[in-house]
CSV table of C-alpha atoms in Angstrom, one decimal:
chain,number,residue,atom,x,y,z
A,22,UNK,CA,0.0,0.0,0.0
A,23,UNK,CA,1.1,3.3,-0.9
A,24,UNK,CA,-1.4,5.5,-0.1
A,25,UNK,CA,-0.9,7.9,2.4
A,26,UNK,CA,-4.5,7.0,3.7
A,27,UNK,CA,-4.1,3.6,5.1
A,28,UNK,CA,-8.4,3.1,4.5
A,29,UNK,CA,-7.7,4.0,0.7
A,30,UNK,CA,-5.3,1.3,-0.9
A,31,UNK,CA,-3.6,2.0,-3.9
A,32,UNK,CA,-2.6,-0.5,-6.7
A,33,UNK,CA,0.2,1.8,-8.4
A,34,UNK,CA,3.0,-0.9,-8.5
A,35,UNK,CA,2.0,-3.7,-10.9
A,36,UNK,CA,4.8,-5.5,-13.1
A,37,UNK,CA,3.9,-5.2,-16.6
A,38,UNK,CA,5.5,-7.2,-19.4
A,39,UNK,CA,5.2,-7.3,-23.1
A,40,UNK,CA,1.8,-5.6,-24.6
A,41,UNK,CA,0.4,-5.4,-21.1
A,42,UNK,CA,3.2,-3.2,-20.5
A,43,UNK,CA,3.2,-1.1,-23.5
A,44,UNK,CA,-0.7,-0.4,-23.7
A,45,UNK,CA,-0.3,1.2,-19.9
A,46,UNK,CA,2.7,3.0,-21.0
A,47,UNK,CA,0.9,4.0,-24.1
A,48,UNK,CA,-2.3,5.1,-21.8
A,49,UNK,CA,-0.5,6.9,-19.4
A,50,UNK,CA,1.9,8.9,-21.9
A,51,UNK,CA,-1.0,10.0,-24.2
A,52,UNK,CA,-3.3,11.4,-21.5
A,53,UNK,CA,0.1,13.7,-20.6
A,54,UNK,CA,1.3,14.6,-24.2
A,55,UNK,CA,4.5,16.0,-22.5
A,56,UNK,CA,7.0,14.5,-19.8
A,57,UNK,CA,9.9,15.9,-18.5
A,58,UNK,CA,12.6,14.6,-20.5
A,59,UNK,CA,16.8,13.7,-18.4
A,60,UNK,CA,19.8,13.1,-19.7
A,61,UNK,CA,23.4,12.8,-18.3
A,62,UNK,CA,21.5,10.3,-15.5
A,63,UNK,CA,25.3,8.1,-15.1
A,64,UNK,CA,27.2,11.5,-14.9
A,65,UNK,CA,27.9,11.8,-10.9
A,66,UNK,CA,26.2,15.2,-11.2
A,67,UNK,CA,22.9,16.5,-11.5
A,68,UNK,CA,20.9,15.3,-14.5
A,69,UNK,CA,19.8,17.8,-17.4
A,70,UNK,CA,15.5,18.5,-17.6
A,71,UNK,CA,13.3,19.4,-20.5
A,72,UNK,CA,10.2,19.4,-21.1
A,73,UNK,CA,9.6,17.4,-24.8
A,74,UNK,CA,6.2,16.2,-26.4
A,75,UNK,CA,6.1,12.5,-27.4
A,76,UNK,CA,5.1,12.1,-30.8
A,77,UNK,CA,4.7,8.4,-30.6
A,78,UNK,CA,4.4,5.2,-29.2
A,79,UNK,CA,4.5,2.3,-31.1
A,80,UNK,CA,3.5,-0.8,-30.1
A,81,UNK,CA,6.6,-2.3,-28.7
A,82,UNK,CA,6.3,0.8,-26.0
A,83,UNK,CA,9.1,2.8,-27.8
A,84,UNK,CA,8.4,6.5,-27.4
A,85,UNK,CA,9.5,8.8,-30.2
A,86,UNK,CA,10.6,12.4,-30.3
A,87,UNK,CA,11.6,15.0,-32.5
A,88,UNK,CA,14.9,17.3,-31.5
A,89,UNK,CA,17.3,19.6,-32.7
A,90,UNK,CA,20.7,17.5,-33.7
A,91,UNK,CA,22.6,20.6,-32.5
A,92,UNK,CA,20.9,20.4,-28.7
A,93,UNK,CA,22.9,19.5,-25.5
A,94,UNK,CA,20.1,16.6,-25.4
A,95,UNK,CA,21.3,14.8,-28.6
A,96,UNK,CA,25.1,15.5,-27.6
A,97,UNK,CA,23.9,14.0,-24.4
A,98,UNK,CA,22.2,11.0,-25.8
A,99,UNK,CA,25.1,10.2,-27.7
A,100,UNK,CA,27.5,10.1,-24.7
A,101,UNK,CA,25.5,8.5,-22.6
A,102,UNK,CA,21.8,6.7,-24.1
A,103,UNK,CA,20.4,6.4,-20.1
A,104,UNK,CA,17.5,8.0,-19.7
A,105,UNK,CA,14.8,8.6,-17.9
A,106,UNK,CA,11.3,10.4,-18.3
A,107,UNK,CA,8.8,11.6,-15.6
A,108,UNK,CA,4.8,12.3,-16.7
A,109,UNK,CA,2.1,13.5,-14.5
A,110,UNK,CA,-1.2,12.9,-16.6
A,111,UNK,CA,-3.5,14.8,-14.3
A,112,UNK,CA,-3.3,16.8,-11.0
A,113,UNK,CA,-3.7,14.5,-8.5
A,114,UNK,CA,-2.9,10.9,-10.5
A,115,UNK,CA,-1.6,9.1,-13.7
A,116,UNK,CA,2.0,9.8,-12.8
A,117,UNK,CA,4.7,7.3,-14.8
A,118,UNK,CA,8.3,7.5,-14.7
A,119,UNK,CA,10.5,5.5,-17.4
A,120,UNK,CA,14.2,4.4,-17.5
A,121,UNK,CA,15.3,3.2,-20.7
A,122,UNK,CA,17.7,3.7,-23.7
A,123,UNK,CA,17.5,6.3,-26.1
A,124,UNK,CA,19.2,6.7,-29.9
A,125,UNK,CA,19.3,9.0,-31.9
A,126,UNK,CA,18.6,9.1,-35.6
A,127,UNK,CA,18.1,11.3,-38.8
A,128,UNK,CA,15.8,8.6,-40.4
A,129,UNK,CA,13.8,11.2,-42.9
A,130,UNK,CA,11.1,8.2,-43.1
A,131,UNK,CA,10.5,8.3,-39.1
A,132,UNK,CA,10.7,12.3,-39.8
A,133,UNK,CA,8.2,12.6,-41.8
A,134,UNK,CA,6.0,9.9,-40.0
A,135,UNK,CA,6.6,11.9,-36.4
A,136,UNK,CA,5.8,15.3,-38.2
A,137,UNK,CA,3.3,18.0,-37.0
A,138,UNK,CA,2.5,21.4,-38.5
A,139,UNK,CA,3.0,22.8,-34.9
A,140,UNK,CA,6.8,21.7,-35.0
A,141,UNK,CA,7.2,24.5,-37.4
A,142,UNK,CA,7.8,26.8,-34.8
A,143,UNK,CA,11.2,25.1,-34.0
A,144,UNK,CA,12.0,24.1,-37.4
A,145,UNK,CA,11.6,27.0,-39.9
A,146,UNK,CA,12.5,25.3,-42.8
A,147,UNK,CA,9.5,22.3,-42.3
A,148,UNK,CA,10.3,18.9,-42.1
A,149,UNK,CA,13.0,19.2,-44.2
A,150,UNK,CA,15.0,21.3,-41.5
A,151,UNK,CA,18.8,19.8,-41.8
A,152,UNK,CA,18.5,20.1,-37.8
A,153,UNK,CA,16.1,17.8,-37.4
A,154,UNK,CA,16.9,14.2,-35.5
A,155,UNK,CA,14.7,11.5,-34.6
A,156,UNK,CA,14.6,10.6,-30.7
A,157,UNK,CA,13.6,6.9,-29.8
A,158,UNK,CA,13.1,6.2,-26.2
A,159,UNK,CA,13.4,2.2,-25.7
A,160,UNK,CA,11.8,1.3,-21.8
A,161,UNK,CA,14.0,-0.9,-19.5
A,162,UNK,CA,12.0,-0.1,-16.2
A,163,UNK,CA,8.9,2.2,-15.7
């Protein structure tokens, strides 16, 4: 039990494997569109935050991103793949934290797959922006 109510038991800690696994993480990531995204987790000091919006999960439970190639997050990435992301779908529940391995890609396919009108305002030149790098989340623990 991990409620702080001891009459109001909470079933937050279930292990998940497989689809079971990937639907929750696919339920939970969807209703909060935008987690907080850390890098440099093996460093020794203190992690780098961002917020990023998850463009996809597929149905392995991979989450996919779009970044800038030039961002401290990529360079990060490519050090060092740990990661970990933190969601809060709601106020008061829905809350999901993932470890897991990231990569990073410039697969124009997955760019143009991932793409949204919105991204524009980080992209100028569309989805054809050289800057552009695909981000692919792969979940060891959540």
């Amino acid at each position: 039990m991990d409620s702080i109510n001891k009459q109001q038991p909470e079933d937050t800690q279930k292990p998940l494997q497989g689809k079971e696994a990937a639907d929750k993480i696919r339920e939970l990531a969807e209703k909060a569109k935008t987690c907080f995204f850390c890098t440099d987790l093996r460093s020794g000091s203190s992690f780098k935050t961002r917020p990023m919006s998850v463009q996809k999960i597929d149905d392995q439970g991979s989450l996919w991103f779009l970044s800038a190639s030039d961002s401290r997050k990529d360079q990060d990435i490519n050090t060092d793949p740990s990661v970990q992301l933190f969601f809060q779908g709601s106020a008061h529940s829905d809350f999901l934290t993932i470890y897991g391995m990231a990569t990073v890609s410039r697969d124009k396919a997955k760019i143009d797959e991932l793409w949204e009108p919105l991204m524009k305002t980080w992209f100028t030149e569309g989805k054809d922006d050289p800057r552009i790098s695909v981000i692919q989340v792969t979940p060891s623990e959540s």
